[in-house]
Amino acid sequence: MSALLPPSLVAVLPRCLQLTRQPLPAGLLPLRMNGLPLGQVHPMRRAALGEVWPELRIRDDGLDWDAEALDVEARSARIEAVALALRARGAITGWRGERYACEHPVDDPCTARGEPLFRLERAAFRFFGLMSRAVHVNGFLPGARLVCGRRAMTKATDPGRLDNLAAGGLTADEDLVACARRELMEEAGVPAAFGAGVQPRGALRSTRMEAEGLHDEVLHVFSLALPAGFTPRNRDGEVSEFLTLDLETLAQRLTGGEFSHDAAAVCAFGLQHAQALADLRA
């Protein structure tokens, strides 16, 4: 496949994929529930957690939450109350009113999903360093062109950066394909009849430190062949414009760092997939 891509694009793709494997700072404290490793928390947040979460055992080697006596709903209510207390102190910002699922750890979360342990406001996931999931869709127009959106300046993360055709977090109990189709409709105005053609292209995991805490997310990559002449239209205010990029221009934009880290990695992952040739010839 690489022989069919412009050399400039071949050169930048490995660097894009490296953006998902950034080194983490030393000293992060493991967050465990009933002995299960769930997240990683910056040590400077121990004091705040001790104030709002008295039953949390704070040790030098990590943070331990004994929730054996609680079911999923009770765990969800308890950690949500902790997150709300942290929000009141300004430690968690950007509250969205949407919940993600914290899953039981599995060997490879890119190929399997664990049972939900609790559900929690998405804005709190980075504070606790919990793993989340998101869908990203590479949209292809005839002529080996990709359609990319520019994130609105009002976005809490990566405002103004280039993104994939559509992308969004997977809410608790949501199906991956249904999420992809929903994001396509909301972010790019892709009708249901077109969105039904979305195809899975695997997943990769992205980890890095952000101001809010540890970003740990499995990116589920999808591909969608768009009909000639299709014009995307944003419906939820999260995209300021759409760009149609040929492969040379895509390489220039990726090299220039115009994409968000995750969107750049998704472009690279999709273009190195076994079905990439079929996507480009759609």
GROMACS .gro file of C-alpha atoms in nm:
model
  282
    1MET     CA    1   0.000   0.000   0.000
    2SER     CA    2   0.280   0.244   0.087
    3ALA     CA    3   0.406   0.229  -0.274
    4LEU     CA    4   0.077   0.387  -0.386
    5LEU     CA    5   0.098   0.682  -0.145
    6PRO     CA    6   0.302   0.998  -0.208
    7PRO     CA    7   0.648   0.972  -0.047
    8SER     CA    8   0.573   1.278   0.166
    9LEU     CA    9   0.271   1.101   0.313
   10VAL     CA   10   0.458   0.774   0.367
   11ALA     CA   11   0.723   0.967   0.560
   12VAL     CA   12   0.482   1.139   0.800
   13LEU     CA   13   0.250   0.848   0.883
   14PRO     CA   14   0.483   0.680   1.139
   15ARG     CA   15   0.525   1.013   1.320
   16CYS     CA   16   0.147   1.052   1.335
   17LEU     CA   17   0.109   0.710   1.493
   18GLN     CA   18   0.378   0.794   1.750
   19LEU     CA   19   0.154   1.072   1.879
   20THR     CA   20  -0.059   0.805   2.047
   21ARG     CA   21   0.235   0.666   2.243
   22GLN     CA   22   0.372   0.964   2.428
   23PRO     CA   23   0.581   0.907   2.743
   24LEU     CA   24   0.400   0.964   3.070
   25PRO     CA   25   0.553   1.145   3.368
   26ALA     CA   26   0.696   0.938   3.650
   27GLY     CA   27   0.514   0.918   3.979
   28LEU     CA   28   0.153   0.882   3.864
   29LEU     CA   29  -0.050   0.701   4.129
   30PRO     CA   30  -0.244   0.392   4.019
   31LEU     CA   31  -0.615   0.412   4.099
   32ARG     CA   32  -0.749   0.069   4.194
   33MET     CA   33  -1.100  -0.054   4.269
   34ASN     CA   34  -1.116  -0.384   4.455
   35GLY     CA   35  -0.758  -0.443   4.342
   36LEU     CA   36  -0.834  -0.380   3.974
   37PRO     CA   37  -0.612  -0.115   3.811
   38LEU     CA   38  -0.842   0.140   3.652
   39GLY     CA   39  -0.659   0.469   3.616
   40GLN     CA   40  -0.362   0.687   3.706
   41VAL     CA   41  -0.377   1.011   3.904
   42HIS     CA   42  -0.123   1.290   3.941
   43PRO     CA   43   0.023   1.287   4.295
   44MET     CA   44  -0.058   1.656   4.342
   45ARG     CA   45  -0.426   1.559   4.350
   46ARG     CA   46  -0.399   1.342   4.660
   47ALA     CA   47  -0.498   1.623   4.896
   48ALA     CA   48  -0.813   1.711   4.704
   49LEU     CA   49  -0.914   1.346   4.684
   50GLY     CA   50  -0.863   1.301   5.057
   51GLU     CA   51  -1.101   1.590   5.124
   52VAL     CA   52  -1.387   1.464   4.908
   53TRP     CA   53  -1.341   1.086   4.918
   54PRO     CA   54  -1.280   0.982   5.281
   55GLU     CA   55  -1.308   0.606   5.220
   56LEU     CA   56  -1.036   0.617   4.952
   57ARG     CA   57  -0.715   0.466   5.092
   58ILE     CA   58  -0.430   0.690   4.985
   59ARG     CA   59  -0.095   0.509   4.992
   60ASP     CA   60   0.250   0.575   4.856
   61ASP     CA   61   0.199   0.303   4.593
   62GLY     CA   62  -0.148   0.409   4.481
   63LEU     CA   63  -0.511   0.486   4.558
   64ASP     CA   64  -0.745   0.205   4.664
   65TRP     CA   65  -1.124   0.211   4.658
   66ASP     CA   66  -1.302  -0.075   4.833
   67ALA     CA   67  -1.633  -0.106   4.649
   68GLU     CA   68  -1.699  -0.479   4.697
   69ALA     CA   69  -2.031  -0.409   4.868
   70LEU     CA   70  -2.154  -0.183   4.585
   71ASP     CA   71  -2.320  -0.279   4.259
   72VAL     CA   72  -2.269  -0.091   3.931
   73GLU     CA   73  -2.535   0.170   4.006
   74ALA     CA   74  -2.410   0.232   4.358
   75ARG     CA   75  -2.050   0.262   4.241
   76SER     CA   76  -2.161   0.505   3.970
   77ALA     CA   77  -2.349   0.719   4.221
   78ARG     CA   78  -2.056   0.726   4.465
   79ILE     CA   79  -1.783   0.824   4.220
   80GLU     CA   80  -2.017   1.074   4.052
   81ALA     CA   81  -2.064   1.240   4.392
   82VAL     CA   82  -1.686   1.258   4.430
   83ALA     CA   83  -1.654   1.410   4.082
   84LEU     CA   84  -1.922   1.668   4.161
   85ALA     CA   85  -1.737   1.767   4.477
   86LEU     CA   86  -1.417   1.807   4.274
   87ARG     CA   87  -1.607   2.011   4.017
   88ALA     CA   88  -1.729   2.243   4.293
   89ARG     CA   89  -1.363   2.301   4.387
   90GLY     CA   90  -1.269   2.377   4.027
   91ALA     CA   91  -1.062   2.058   3.994
   92ILE     CA   92  -1.281   1.919   3.714
   93THR     CA   93  -1.397   2.151   3.437
   94GLY     CA   94  -1.591   2.122   3.113
   95TRP     CA   95  -1.881   1.923   3.258
   96ARG     CA   96  -2.082   1.774   2.970
   97GLY     CA   97  -2.373   1.590   3.128
   98GLU     CA   98  -2.271   1.273   2.941
   99ARG     CA   99  -2.149   0.950   3.096
  100TYR     CA  100  -1.876   0.716   2.983
  101ALA     CA  101  -1.840   0.357   3.105
  102CYS     CA  102  -1.538   0.251   3.309
  103GLU     CA  103  -1.474  -0.109   3.206
  104HIS     CA  104  -1.329  -0.413   3.377
  105PRO     CA  105  -0.969  -0.436   3.247
  106VAL     CA  106  -0.910  -0.676   2.957
  107ASP     CA  107  -0.585  -0.795   2.798
  108ASP     CA  108  -0.632  -0.591   2.480
  109PRO     CA  109  -0.901  -0.322   2.493
  110CYS     CA  110  -0.854  -0.257   2.121
  111THR     CA  111  -1.004  -0.598   2.040
  112ALA     CA  112  -1.233  -0.662   2.338
  113ARG     CA  113  -1.453  -0.466   2.578
  114GLY     CA  114  -1.481  -0.531   2.949
  115GLU     CA  115  -1.802  -0.529   3.150
  116PRO     CA  116  -1.898  -0.185   3.287
  117LEU     CA  117  -1.782  -0.132   3.646
  118PHE     CA  118  -1.944   0.209   3.678
  119ARG     CA  119  -2.061   0.502   3.467
  120LEU     CA  120  -1.921   0.849   3.518
  121GLU     CA  121  -1.937   1.200   3.371
  122ARG     CA  122  -1.698   1.213   3.077
  123ALA     CA  123  -1.525   1.530   3.200
  124ALA     CA  124  -1.401   1.338   3.506
  125PHE     CA  125  -1.226   1.061   3.313
  126ARG     CA  126  -0.900   1.248   3.263
  127PHE     CA  127  -0.882   1.356   3.628
  128PHE     CA  128  -0.888   0.991   3.735
  129GLY     CA  129  -0.691   0.869   3.432
  130LEU     CA  130  -0.965   0.626   3.333
  131MET     CA  131  -0.973   0.463   2.990
  132SER     CA  132  -1.248   0.584   2.759
  133ARG     CA  133  -1.347   0.502   2.402
  134ALA     CA  134  -1.417   0.716   2.096
  135VAL     CA  135  -1.511   0.664   1.733
  136HIS     CA  136  -1.334   0.839   1.444
  137VAL     CA  137  -1.447   0.822   1.083
  138ASN     CA  138  -1.218   0.878   0.784
  139GLY     CA  139  -1.436   1.005   0.502
  140PHE     CA  140  -1.325   0.938   0.142
  141LEU     CA  141  -1.441   1.112  -0.173
  142PRO     CA  142  -1.370   0.979  -0.525
  143GLY     CA  143  -1.022   1.072  -0.642
  144ALA     CA  144  -0.843   0.954  -0.326
  145ARG     CA  145  -0.947   1.258  -0.125
  146LEU     CA  146  -1.021   1.280   0.245
  147VAL     CA  147  -1.282   1.511   0.396
  148CYS     CA  148  -1.165   1.663   0.724
  149GLY     CA  149  -1.339   1.900   0.963
  150ARG     CA  150  -1.188   2.190   1.154
  151ARG     CA  151  -1.281   2.186   1.520
  152ALA     CA  152  -1.477   2.492   1.632
  153MET     CA  153  -1.292   2.747   1.843
  154THR     CA  154  -1.549   2.686   2.117
  155LYS     CA  155  -1.438   2.323   2.163
  156ALA     CA  156  -1.291   2.249   2.505
  157THR     CA  157  -1.012   2.038   2.353
  158ASP     CA  158  -0.802   2.113   2.044
  159PRO     CA  159  -1.000   2.417   1.924
  160GLY     CA  160  -0.924   2.511   1.564
  161ARG     CA  161  -0.730   2.193   1.491
  162LEU     CA  162  -0.815   1.969   1.198
  163ASP     CA  163  -1.010   1.650   1.269
  164ASN     CA  164  -1.149   1.351   1.085
  165LEU     CA  165  -1.481   1.368   0.902
  166ALA     CA  166  -1.656   1.289   1.230
  167ALA     CA  167  -1.542   1.185   1.574
  168GLY     CA  168  -1.683   1.162   1.923
  169GLY     CA  169  -1.675   0.986   2.255
  170LEU     CA  170  -1.859   0.660   2.306
  171THR     CA  171  -2.121   0.715   2.574
  172ALA     CA  172  -2.206   0.447   2.828
  173ASP     CA  173  -2.398   0.150   2.682
  174GLU     CA  174  -2.373   0.285   2.325
  175ASP     CA  175  -2.299   0.060   2.028
  176LEU     CA  176  -1.987   0.152   1.834
  177VAL     CA  177  -2.147   0.154   1.489
  178ALA     CA  178  -2.450   0.344   1.617
  179CYS     CA  179  -2.213   0.600   1.769
  180ALA     CA  180  -2.027   0.639   1.439
  181ARG     CA  181  -2.351   0.692   1.248
  182ARG     CA  182  -2.476   0.941   1.507
  183GLU     CA  183  -2.155   1.144   1.492
  184LEU     CA  184  -2.167   1.142   1.112
  185MET     CA  185  -2.518   1.286   1.120
  186GLU     CA  186  -2.447   1.544   1.392
  187GLU     CA  187  -2.104   1.662   1.283
  188ALA     CA  188  -2.113   1.626   0.905
  189GLY     CA  189  -2.482   1.600   0.813
  190VAL     CA  190  -2.434   1.256   0.660
  191PRO     CA  191  -2.781   1.109   0.594
  192ALA     CA  192  -2.864   0.775   0.751
  193ALA     CA  193  -2.868   0.611   0.408
  194PHE     CA  194  -2.503   0.711   0.353
  195GLY     CA  195  -2.396   0.653   0.712
  196ALA     CA  196  -2.516   0.294   0.690
  197GLY     CA  197  -2.210   0.224   0.475
  198VAL     CA  198  -1.959   0.297   0.749
  199GLN     CA  199  -1.697   0.023   0.778
  200PRO     CA  200  -1.482  -0.074   1.083
  201ARG     CA  201  -1.107  -0.047   1.039
  202GLY     CA  202  -0.976  -0.158   1.377
  203ALA     CA  203  -0.865   0.039   1.682
  204LEU     CA  204  -0.561   0.191   1.848
  205ARG     CA  205  -0.496   0.326   2.197
  206SER     CA  206  -0.390   0.683   2.266
  207THR     CA  207  -0.226   0.792   2.593
  208ARG     CA  208  -0.075   1.127   2.692
  209MET     CA  209  -0.085   1.380   2.972
  210GLU     CA  210  -0.312   1.681   2.936
  211ALA     CA  211  -0.384   1.968   3.173
  212GLU     CA  212  -0.697   1.785   3.293
  213GLY     CA  213  -0.502   1.466   3.367
  214LEU     CA  214  -0.422   1.144   3.184
  215HIS     CA  215  -0.585   1.105   2.844
  216ASP     CA  216  -0.628   0.730   2.789
  217GLU     CA  217  -0.860   0.644   2.503
  218VAL     CA  218  -0.921   0.361   2.259
  219LEU     CA  219  -0.983   0.511   1.916
  220HIS     CA  220  -1.218   0.297   1.708
  221VAL     CA  221  -1.144   0.375   1.343
  222PHE     CA  222  -1.411   0.364   1.075
  223SER     CA  223  -1.412   0.436   0.703
  224LEU     CA  224  -1.691   0.584   0.492
  225ALA     CA  225  -1.701   0.617   0.114
  226LEU     CA  226  -1.887   0.938   0.024
  227PRO     CA  227  -2.063   0.991  -0.310
  228ALA     CA  228  -1.919   1.237  -0.559
  229GLY     CA  229  -2.049   1.586  -0.497
  230PHE     CA  230  -2.136   1.527  -0.131
  231THR     CA  231  -2.106   1.843   0.079
  232PRO     CA  232  -2.082   1.793   0.456
  233ARG     CA  233  -2.275   2.030   0.681
  234ASN     CA  234  -2.221   2.054   1.053
  235ARG     CA  235  -2.533   2.038   1.271
  236ASP     CA  236  -2.408   2.057   1.630
  237GLY     CA  237  -2.181   2.362   1.616
  238GLU     CA  238  -1.866   2.160   1.682
  239VAL     CA  239  -1.710   2.203   1.334
  240SER     CA  240  -1.626   2.542   1.183
  241GLU     CA  241  -1.548   2.423   0.828
  242PHE     CA  242  -1.472   2.118   0.616
  243LEU     CA  243  -1.171   2.070   0.391
  244THR     CA  244  -1.130   1.823   0.106
  245LEU     CA  245  -0.766   1.716   0.092
  246ASP     CA  246  -0.581   1.522  -0.175
  247LEU     CA  247  -0.304   1.299  -0.046
  248GLU     CA  248  -0.022   1.550  -0.106
  249THR     CA  249  -0.211   1.824   0.075
  250LEU     CA  250  -0.298   1.584   0.355
  251ALA     CA  251   0.074   1.509   0.396
  252GLN     CA  252   0.150   1.883   0.419
  253ARG     CA  253  -0.119   1.940   0.683
  254LEU     CA  254  -0.007   1.642   0.888
  255THR     CA  255   0.357   1.747   0.866
  256GLY     CA  256   0.262   2.098   0.975
  257GLY     CA  257   0.092   1.967   1.288
  258GLU     CA  258  -0.248   2.108   1.195
  259PHE     CA  259  -0.441   1.800   1.306
  260SER     CA  260  -0.524   1.703   1.662
  261HIS     CA  261  -0.301   1.420   1.784
  262ASP     CA  262  -0.577   1.160   1.774
  263ALA     CA  263  -0.711   1.267   1.434
  264ALA     CA  264  -0.362   1.256   1.283
  265ALA     CA  265  -0.310   0.906   1.422
  266VAL     CA  266  -0.648   0.792   1.287
  267CYS     CA  267  -0.560   0.922   0.939
  268ALA     CA  268  -0.233   0.731   0.952
  269PHE     CA  269  -0.391   0.416   1.092
  270GLY     CA  270  -0.663   0.417   0.826
  271LEU     CA  271  -0.419   0.472   0.541
  272GLN     CA  272  -0.203   0.182   0.658
  273HIS     CA  273  -0.498  -0.056   0.698
  274ALA     CA  274  -0.529  -0.359   0.474
  275GLN     CA  275  -0.844  -0.209   0.321
  276ALA     CA  276  -0.693   0.134   0.258
  277LEU     CA  277  -0.664   0.080  -0.116
  278ALA     CA  278  -1.033  -0.001  -0.140
  279ASP     CA  279  -1.113   0.310   0.065
  280LEU     CA  280  -0.904   0.533  -0.160
  281ARG     CA  281  -1.063   0.388  -0.473
  282ALA     CA  282  -1.417   0.428  -0.340
   0.00000   0.00000   0.00000
